[in-house]
C-alpha positions as YAML, in Angstrom:
chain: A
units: angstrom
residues:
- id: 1
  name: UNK
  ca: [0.00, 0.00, 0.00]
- id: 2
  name: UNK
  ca: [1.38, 3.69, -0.84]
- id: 3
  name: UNK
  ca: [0.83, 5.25, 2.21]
- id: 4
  name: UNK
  ca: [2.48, 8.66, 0.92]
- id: 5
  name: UNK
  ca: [0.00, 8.72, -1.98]
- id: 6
  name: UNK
  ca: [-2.78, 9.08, 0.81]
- id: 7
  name: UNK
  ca: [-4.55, 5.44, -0.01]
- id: 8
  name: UNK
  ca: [-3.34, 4.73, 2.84]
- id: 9
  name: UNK
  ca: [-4.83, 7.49, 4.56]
- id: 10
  name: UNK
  ca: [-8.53, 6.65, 2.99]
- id: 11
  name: UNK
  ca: [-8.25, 3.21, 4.32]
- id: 12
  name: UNK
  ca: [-8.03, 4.43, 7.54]
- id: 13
  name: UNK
  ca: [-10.45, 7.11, 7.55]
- id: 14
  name: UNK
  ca: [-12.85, 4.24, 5.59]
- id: 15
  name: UNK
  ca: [-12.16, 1.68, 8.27]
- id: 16
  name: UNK
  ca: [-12.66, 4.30, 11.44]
- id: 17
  name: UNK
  ca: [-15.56, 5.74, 9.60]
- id: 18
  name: UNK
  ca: [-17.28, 2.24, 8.79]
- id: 19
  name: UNK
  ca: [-16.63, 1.09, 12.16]
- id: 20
  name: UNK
  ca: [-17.84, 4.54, 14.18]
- id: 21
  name: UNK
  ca: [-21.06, 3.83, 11.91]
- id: 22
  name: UNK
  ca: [-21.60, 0.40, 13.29]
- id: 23
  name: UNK
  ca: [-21.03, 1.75, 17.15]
- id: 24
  name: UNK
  ca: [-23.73, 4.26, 16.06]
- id: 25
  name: UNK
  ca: [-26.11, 1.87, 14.70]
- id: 26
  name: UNK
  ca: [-25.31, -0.42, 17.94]
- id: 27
  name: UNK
  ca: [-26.73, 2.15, 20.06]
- id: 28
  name: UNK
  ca: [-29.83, 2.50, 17.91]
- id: 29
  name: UNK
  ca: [-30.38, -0.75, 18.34]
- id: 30
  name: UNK
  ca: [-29.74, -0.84, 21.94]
- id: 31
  name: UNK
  ca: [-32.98, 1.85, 22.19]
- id: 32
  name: UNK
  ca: [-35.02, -0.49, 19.96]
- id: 33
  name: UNK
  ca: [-33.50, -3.69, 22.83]
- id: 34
  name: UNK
  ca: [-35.31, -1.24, 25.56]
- id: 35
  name: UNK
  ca: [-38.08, -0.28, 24.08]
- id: 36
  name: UNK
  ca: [-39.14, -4.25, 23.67]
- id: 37
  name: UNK
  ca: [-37.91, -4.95, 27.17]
- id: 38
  name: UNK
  ca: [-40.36, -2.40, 27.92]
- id: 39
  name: UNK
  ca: [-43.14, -3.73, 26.12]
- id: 40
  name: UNK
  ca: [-41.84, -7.13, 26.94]
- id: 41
  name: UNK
  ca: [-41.53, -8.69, 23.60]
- id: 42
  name: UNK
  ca: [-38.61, -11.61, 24.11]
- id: 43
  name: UNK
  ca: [-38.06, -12.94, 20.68]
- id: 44
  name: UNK
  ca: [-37.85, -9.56, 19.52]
- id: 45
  name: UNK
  ca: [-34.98, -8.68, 22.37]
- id: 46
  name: UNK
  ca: [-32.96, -11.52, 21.61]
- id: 47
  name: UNK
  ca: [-32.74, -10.63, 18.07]
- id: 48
  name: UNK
  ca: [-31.92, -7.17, 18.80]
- id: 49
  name: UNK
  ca: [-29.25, -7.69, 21.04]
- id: 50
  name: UNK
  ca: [-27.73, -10.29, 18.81]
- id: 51
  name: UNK
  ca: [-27.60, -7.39, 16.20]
- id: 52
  name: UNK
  ca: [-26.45, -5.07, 18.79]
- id: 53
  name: UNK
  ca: [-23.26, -7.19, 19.96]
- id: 54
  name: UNK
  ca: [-22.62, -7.87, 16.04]
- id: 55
  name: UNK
  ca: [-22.87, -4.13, 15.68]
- id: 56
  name: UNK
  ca: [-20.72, -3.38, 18.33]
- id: 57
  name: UNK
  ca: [-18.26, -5.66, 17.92]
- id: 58
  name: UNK
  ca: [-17.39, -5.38, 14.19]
- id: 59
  name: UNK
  ca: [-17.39, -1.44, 14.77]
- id: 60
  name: UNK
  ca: [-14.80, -1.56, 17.64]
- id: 61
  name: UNK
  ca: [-12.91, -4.01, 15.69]
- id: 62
  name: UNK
  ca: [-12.82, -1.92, 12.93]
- id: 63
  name: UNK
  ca: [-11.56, 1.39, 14.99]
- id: 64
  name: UNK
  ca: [-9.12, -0.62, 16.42]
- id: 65
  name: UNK
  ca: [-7.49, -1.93, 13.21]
- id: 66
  name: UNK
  ca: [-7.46, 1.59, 11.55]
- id: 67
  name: UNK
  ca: [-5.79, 2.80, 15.05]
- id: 68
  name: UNK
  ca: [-3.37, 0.14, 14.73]
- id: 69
  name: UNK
  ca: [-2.56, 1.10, 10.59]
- id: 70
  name: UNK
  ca: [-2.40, 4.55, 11.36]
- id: 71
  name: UNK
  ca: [0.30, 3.91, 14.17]
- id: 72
  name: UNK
  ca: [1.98, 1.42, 11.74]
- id: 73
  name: UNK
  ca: [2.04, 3.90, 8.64]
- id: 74
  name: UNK
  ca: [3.24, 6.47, 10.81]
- id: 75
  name: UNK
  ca: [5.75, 5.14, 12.20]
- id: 76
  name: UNK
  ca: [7.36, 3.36, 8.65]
- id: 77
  name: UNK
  ca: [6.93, 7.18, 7.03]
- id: 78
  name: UNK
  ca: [8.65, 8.58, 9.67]
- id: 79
  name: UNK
  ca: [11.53, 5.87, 9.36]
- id: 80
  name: UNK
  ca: [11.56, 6.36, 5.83]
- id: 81
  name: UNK
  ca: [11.96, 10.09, 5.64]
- id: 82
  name: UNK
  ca: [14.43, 9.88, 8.38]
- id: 83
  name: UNK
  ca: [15.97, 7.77, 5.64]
- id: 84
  name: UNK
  ca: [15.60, 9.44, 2.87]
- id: 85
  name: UNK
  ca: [17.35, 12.65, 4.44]
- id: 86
  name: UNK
  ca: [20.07, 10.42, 5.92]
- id: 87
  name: UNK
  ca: [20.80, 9.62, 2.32]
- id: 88
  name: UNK
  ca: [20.00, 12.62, 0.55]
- id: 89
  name: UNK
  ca: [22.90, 13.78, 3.02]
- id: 90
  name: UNK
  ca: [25.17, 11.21, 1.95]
- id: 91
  name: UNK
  ca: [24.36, 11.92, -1.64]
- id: 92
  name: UNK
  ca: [25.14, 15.66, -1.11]
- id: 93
  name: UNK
  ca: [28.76, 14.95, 0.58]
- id: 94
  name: UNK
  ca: [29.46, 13.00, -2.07]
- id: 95
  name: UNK
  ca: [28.29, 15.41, -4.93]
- id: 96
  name: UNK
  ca: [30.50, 18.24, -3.02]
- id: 97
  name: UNK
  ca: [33.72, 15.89, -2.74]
- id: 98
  name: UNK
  ca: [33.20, 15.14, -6.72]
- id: 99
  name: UNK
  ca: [33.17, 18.87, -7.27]
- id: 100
  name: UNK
  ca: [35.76, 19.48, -4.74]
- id: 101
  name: UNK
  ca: [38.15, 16.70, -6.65]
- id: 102
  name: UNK
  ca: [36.98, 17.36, -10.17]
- id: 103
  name: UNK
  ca: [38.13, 20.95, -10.03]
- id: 104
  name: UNK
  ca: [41.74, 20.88, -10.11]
- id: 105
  name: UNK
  ca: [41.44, 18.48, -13.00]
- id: 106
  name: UNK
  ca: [39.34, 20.63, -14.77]
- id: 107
  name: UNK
  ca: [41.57, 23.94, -14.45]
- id: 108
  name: UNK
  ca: [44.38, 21.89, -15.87]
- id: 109
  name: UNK
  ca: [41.98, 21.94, -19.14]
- id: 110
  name: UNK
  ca: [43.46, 25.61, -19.30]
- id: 111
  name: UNK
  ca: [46.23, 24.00, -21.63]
- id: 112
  name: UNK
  ca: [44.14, 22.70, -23.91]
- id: 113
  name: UNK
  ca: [41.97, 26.40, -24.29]
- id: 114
  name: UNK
  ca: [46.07, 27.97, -24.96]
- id: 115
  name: UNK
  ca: [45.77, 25.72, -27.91]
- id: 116
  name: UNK
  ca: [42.58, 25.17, -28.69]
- id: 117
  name: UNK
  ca: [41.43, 29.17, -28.62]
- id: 118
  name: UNK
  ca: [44.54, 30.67, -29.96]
- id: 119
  name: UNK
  ca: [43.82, 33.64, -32.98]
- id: 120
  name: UNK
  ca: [39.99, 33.17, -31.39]
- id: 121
  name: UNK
  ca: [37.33, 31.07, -30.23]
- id: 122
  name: UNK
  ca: [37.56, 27.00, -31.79]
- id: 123
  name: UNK
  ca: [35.29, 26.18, -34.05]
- id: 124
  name: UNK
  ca: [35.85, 22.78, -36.10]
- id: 125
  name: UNK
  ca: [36.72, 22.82, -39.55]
- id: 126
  name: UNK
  ca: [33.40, 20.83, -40.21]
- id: 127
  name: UNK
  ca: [31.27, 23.85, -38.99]
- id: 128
  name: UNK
  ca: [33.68, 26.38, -40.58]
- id: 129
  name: UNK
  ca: [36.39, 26.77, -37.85]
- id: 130
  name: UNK
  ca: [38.83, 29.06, -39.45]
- id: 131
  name: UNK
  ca: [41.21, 30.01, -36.32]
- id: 132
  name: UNK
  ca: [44.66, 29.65, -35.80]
- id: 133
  name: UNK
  ca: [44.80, 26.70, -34.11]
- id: 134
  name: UNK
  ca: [42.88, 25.09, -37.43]
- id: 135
  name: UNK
  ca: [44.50, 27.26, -40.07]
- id: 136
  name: UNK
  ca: [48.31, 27.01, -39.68]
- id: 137
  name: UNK
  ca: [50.96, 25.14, -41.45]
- id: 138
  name: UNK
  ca: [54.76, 24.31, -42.18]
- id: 139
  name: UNK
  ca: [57.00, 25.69, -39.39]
- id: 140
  name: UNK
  ca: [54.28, 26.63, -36.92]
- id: 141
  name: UNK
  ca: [52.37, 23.44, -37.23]
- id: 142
  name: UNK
  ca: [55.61, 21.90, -36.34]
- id: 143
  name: UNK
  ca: [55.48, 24.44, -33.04]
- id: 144
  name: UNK
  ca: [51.93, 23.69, -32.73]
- id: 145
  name: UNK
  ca: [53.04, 20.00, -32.79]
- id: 146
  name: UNK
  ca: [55.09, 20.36, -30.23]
- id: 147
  name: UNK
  ca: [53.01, 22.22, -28.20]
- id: 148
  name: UNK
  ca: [50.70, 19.23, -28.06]
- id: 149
  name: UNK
  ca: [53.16, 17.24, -26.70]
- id: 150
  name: UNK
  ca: [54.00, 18.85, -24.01]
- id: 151
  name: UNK
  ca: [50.21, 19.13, -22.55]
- id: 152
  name: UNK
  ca: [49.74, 15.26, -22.80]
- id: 153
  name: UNK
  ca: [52.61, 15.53, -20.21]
- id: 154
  name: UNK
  ca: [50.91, 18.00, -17.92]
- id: 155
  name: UNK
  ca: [47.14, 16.44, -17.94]
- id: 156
  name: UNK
  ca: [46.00, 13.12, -17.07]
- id: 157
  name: UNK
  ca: [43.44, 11.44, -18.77]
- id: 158
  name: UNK
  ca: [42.68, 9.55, -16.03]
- id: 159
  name: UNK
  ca: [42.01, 11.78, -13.72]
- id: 160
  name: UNK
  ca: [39.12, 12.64, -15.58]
- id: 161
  name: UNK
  ca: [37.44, 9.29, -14.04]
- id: 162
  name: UNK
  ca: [36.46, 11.85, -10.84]
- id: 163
  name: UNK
  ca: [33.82, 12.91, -12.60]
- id: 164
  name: UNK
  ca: [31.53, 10.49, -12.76]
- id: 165
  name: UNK
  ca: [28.75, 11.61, -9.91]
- id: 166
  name: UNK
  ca: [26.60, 9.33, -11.87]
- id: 167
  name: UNK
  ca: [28.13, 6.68, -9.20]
- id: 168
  name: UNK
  ca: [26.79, 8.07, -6.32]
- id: 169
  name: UNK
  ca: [22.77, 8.99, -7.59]
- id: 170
  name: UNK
  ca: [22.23, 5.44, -9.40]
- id: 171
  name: UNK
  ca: [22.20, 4.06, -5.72]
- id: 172
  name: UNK
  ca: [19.97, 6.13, -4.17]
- id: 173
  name: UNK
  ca: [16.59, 7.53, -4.62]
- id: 174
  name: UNK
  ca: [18.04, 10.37, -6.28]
- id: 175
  name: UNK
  ca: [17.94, 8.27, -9.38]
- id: 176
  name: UNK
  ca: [14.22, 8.17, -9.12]
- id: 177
  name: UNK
  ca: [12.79, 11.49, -8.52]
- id: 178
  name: UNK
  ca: [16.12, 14.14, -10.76]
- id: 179
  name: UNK
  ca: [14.55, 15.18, -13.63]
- id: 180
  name: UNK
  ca: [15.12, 13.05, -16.53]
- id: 181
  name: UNK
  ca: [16.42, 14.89, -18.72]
- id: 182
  name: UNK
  ca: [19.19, 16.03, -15.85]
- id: 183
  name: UNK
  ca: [19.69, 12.17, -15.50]
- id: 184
  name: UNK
  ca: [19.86, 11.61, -18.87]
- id: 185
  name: UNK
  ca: [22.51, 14.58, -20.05]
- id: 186
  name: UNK
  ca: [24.32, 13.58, -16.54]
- id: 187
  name: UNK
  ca: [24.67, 10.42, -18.13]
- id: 188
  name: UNK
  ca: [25.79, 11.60, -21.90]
- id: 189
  name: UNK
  ca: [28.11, 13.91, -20.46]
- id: 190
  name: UNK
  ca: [29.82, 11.19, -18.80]
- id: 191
  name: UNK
  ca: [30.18, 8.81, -21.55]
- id: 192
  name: UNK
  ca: [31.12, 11.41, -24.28]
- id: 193
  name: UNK
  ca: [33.86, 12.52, -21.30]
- id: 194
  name: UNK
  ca: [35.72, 8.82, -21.38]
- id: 195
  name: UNK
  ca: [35.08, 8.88, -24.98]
- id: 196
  name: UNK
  ca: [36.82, 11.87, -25.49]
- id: 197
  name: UNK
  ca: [39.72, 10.95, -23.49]
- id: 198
  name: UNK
  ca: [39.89, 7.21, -24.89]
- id: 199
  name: UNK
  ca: [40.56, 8.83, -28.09]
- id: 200
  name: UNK
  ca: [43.07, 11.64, -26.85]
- id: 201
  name: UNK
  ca: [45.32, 8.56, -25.44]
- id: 202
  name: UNK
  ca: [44.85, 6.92, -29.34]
- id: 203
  name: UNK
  ca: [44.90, 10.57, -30.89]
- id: 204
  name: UNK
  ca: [48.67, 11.38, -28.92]
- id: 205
  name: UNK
  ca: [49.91, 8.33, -30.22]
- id: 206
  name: UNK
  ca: [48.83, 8.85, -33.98]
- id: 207
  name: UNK
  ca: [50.46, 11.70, -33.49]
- id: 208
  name: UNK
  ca: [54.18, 10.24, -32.47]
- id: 209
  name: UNK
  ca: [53.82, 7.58, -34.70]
- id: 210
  name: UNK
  ca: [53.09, 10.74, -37.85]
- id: 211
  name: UNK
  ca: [56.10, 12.60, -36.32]
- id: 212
  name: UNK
  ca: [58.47, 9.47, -35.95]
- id: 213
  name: UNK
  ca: [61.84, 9.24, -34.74]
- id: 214
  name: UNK
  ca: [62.77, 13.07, -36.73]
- id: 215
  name: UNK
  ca: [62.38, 16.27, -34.91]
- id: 216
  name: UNK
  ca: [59.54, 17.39, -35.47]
- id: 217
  name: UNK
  ca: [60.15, 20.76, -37.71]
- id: 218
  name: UNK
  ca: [61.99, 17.68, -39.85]
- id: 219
  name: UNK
  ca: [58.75, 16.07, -40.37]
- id: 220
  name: UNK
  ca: [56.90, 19.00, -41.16]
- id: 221
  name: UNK
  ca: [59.27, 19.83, -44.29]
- id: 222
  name: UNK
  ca: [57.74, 16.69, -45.74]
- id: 223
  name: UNK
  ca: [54.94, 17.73, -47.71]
- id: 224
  name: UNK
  ca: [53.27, 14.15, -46.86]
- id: 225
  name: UNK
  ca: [54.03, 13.50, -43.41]
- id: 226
  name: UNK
  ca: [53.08, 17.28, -42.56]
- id: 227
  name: UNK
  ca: [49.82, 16.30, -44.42]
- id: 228
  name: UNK
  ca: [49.40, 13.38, -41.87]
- id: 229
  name: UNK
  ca: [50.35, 15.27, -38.83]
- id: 230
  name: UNK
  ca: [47.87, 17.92, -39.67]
- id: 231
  name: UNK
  ca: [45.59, 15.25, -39.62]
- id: 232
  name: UNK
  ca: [46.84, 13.98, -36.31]
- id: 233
  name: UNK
  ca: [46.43, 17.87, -35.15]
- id: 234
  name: UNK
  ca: [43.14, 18.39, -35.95]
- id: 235
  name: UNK
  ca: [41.69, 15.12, -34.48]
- id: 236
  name: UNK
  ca: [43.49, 16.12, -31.12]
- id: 237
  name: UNK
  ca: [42.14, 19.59, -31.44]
- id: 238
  name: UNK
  ca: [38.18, 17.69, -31.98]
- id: 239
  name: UNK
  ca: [38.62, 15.26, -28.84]
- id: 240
  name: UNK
  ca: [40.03, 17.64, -26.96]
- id: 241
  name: UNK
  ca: [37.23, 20.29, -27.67]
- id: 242
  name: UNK
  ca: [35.25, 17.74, -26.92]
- id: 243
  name: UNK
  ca: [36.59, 16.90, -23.49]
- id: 244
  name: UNK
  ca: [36.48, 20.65, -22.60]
- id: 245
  name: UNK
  ca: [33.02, 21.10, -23.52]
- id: 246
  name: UNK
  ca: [31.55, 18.15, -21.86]
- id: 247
  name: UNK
  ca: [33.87, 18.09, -18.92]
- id: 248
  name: UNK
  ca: [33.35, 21.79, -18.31]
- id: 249
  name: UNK
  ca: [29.56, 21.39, -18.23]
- id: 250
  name: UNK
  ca: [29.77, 18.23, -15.99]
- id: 251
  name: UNK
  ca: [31.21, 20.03, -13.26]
- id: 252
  name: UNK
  ca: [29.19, 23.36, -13.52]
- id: 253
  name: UNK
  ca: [26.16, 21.37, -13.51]
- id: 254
  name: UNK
  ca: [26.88, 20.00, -10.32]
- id: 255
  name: UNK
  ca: [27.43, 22.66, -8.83]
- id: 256
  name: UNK
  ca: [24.71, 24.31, -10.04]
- id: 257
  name: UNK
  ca: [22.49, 21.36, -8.12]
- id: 258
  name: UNK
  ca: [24.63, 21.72, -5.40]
- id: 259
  name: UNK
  ca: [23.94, 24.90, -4.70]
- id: 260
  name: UNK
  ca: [20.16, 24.31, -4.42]
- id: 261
  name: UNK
  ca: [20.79, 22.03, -1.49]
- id: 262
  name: UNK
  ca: [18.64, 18.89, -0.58]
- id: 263
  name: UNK
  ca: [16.09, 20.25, -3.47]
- id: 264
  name: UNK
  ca: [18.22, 19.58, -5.76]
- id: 265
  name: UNK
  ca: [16.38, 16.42, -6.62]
- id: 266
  name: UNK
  ca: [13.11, 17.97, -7.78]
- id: 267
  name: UNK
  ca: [15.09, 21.16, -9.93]
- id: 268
  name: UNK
  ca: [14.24, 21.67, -13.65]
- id: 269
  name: UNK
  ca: [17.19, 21.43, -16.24]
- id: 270
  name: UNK
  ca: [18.48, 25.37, -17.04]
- id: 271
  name: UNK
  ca: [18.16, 25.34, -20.43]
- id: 272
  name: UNK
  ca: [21.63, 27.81, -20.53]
- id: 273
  name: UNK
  ca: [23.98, 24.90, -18.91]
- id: 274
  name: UNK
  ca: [21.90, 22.04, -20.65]
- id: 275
  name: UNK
  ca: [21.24, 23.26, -24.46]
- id: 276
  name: UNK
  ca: [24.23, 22.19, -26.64]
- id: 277
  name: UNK
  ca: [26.19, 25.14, -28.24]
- id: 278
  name: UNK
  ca: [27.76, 24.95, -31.18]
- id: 279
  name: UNK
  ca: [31.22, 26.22, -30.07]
- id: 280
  name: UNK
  ca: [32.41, 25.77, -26.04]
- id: 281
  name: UNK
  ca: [32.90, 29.34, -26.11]
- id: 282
  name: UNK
  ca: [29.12, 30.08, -27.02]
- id: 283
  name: UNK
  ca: [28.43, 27.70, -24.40]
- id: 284
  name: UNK
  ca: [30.89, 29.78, -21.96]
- id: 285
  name: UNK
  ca: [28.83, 33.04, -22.51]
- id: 286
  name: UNK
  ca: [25.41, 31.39, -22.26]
- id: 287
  name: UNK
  ca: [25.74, 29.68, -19.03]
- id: 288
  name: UNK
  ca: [28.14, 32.24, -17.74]
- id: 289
  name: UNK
  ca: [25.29, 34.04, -15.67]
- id: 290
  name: UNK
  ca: [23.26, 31.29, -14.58]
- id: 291
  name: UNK
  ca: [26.55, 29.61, -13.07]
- id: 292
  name: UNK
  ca: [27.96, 32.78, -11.85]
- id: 293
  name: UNK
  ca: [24.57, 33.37, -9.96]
- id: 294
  name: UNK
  ca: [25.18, 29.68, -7.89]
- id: 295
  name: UNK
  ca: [27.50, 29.37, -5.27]
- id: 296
  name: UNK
  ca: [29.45, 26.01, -4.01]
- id: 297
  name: UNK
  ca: [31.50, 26.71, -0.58]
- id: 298
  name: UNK
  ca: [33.23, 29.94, -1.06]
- id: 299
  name: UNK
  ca: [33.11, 30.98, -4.81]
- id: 300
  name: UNK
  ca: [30.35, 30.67, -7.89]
- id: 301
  name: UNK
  ca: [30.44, 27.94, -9.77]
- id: 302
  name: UNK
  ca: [31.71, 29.49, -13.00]
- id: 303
  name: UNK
  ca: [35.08, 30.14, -11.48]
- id: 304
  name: UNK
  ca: [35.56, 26.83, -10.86]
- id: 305
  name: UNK
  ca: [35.53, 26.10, -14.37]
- id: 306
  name: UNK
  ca: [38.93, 28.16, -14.91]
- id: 307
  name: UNK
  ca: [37.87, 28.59, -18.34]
- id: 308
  name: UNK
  ca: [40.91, 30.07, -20.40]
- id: 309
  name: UNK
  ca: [43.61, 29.57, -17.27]
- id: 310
  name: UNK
  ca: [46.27, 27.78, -17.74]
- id: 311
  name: UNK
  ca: [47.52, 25.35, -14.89]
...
């Protein structure tokens, strides 16, 4: 029975109402048992008071089991809302470390904007991306080469595994009653985050194995192998763009239902950090006041993307 729906509720009230009927229509019987002592009519007595005791009876059994379901429901929704906030609470301390953890990682995705951003905002070649990082070739491609490099050196893929608050809502109620389209872009995000970095670890080594055992402005003076490590660039540049994006929105929508406390769970999407964008940095301005209005521990949540700061 779903006593929080309030069936519960009418059951009782039906059972104490049916049963405070049948003490009232005990004691109208009762008047009809003295009127025919009265009047001295025996059969008649007998039969009443039979009807009487059945009246009784069945109504004080009836009061007493709708006392006794009421105490029962009572007490199991009080144990289970003393449970549920017990475990929203857990849910909460866990959502705060993830945000707490996943922030350093996601500053060190300041590398990636140096790159990524440099002569203006990415867009990829596919949607007519015509920036430096896209456009160069020859001697600064070899630069730009090397430049990639060096940030697979200073971030770690791995650490990018932090993220994943989907962990700590699939075990609880949480799961349940967030919005689902929240659970659902929760969800995306985190898969299109280790399948970004999957194919940065493949995309790095594509990119060693274009370059090969030269130096790499060596390379890059053959018209061929620059044509391959071009193509080694650009699929960094998309994975990493990628990671940024998704990562980036991961953690701001945390906070963002971190920062509405244990109603979190019952918050509608906000359309500015959920809508996709078709650059990050359109994506940056959009959600820019909506995260800058939400606060996690001492700061909003926008700063702790560290969009544009290197680590």
């Amino acid at each position: 029975m779903d006593f929080s729906t309030g069936h519960g509720y009418l059951l009782i009230g039906g059972l104490v109402l049916v049963g405070a009927g049948l003490l009232i229509l005990s004691l109208i019987v009762n008047l009809r048992v003295a009127h025919s002592v009265r009047h001295d009519v025996r059969h008649r007595e007998k039969l009443l008071e039979y009807y009487r005791n059945i009246f009784s009876q069945l109504g004080v059994i009836l009061i007493g089991i709708g006392v006794s379901l009421f105490i029962f429901f009572f007490q199991q929704n009080y144990q289970d809302q003393r449970k549920r906030e017990t475990e929203l609470q857990q849910v909460l301390a866990k959502l705060a470390a993830r945000i707490a953890r996943g922030t350093p990682v996601i500053q060190s995705l300041g590398e990636f904007d140096e790159l990524l951003d440099e002569g203006g905002p990415y867009l990829s070649p596919e949607l007519g991306g015509k920036n430096t990082a896209v456009s160069i070739h020859g001697a600064e491609l070899g630069k730009q080469a090397a430049k990639i490099l060096l940030v697979e050196r200073d971030i770690d893929l791995g650490d990018f595994e932090v993220l994943n608050l989907s962990r700590d809502f699939e075990s609880s109620f949480v799961v349940n009653e967030l919005d689902p389209r929240l659970w659902f872009d929760i969800v995306r995000d985190e898969s299109e985050i280790k399948y970004a970095t999957t194919q940065l670890a493949l995309d790095y080594k594509d990119l060693r194995d274009a370059i090969g055992g030269d130096p790499v402005e060596v390379a890059v003076a053959n018209p061929d192998r620059e044509r391959k490590i071009k193509q080694e660039v650009l699929d960094i540049f998309y994975d990493a763009d990628l990671l940024r994006q998704r990562a980036r929105r991961h953690l701001g929508r945390a906070c963002w239902l971190f920062s509405h406390g244990r109603g979190f769970v019952s918050v509608a999407p906000a359309d500015a950090i959920e809508a996709d964008a078709r650059s990050h940095q359109e994506w940056i301005d959009r959600s820019k006041p909506v995260l800058a209005q939400s606060r996690s521990g001492s700061g909003d949540c926008f700063k702790l993307l560290q969009h544009g700061k290197a680590s």
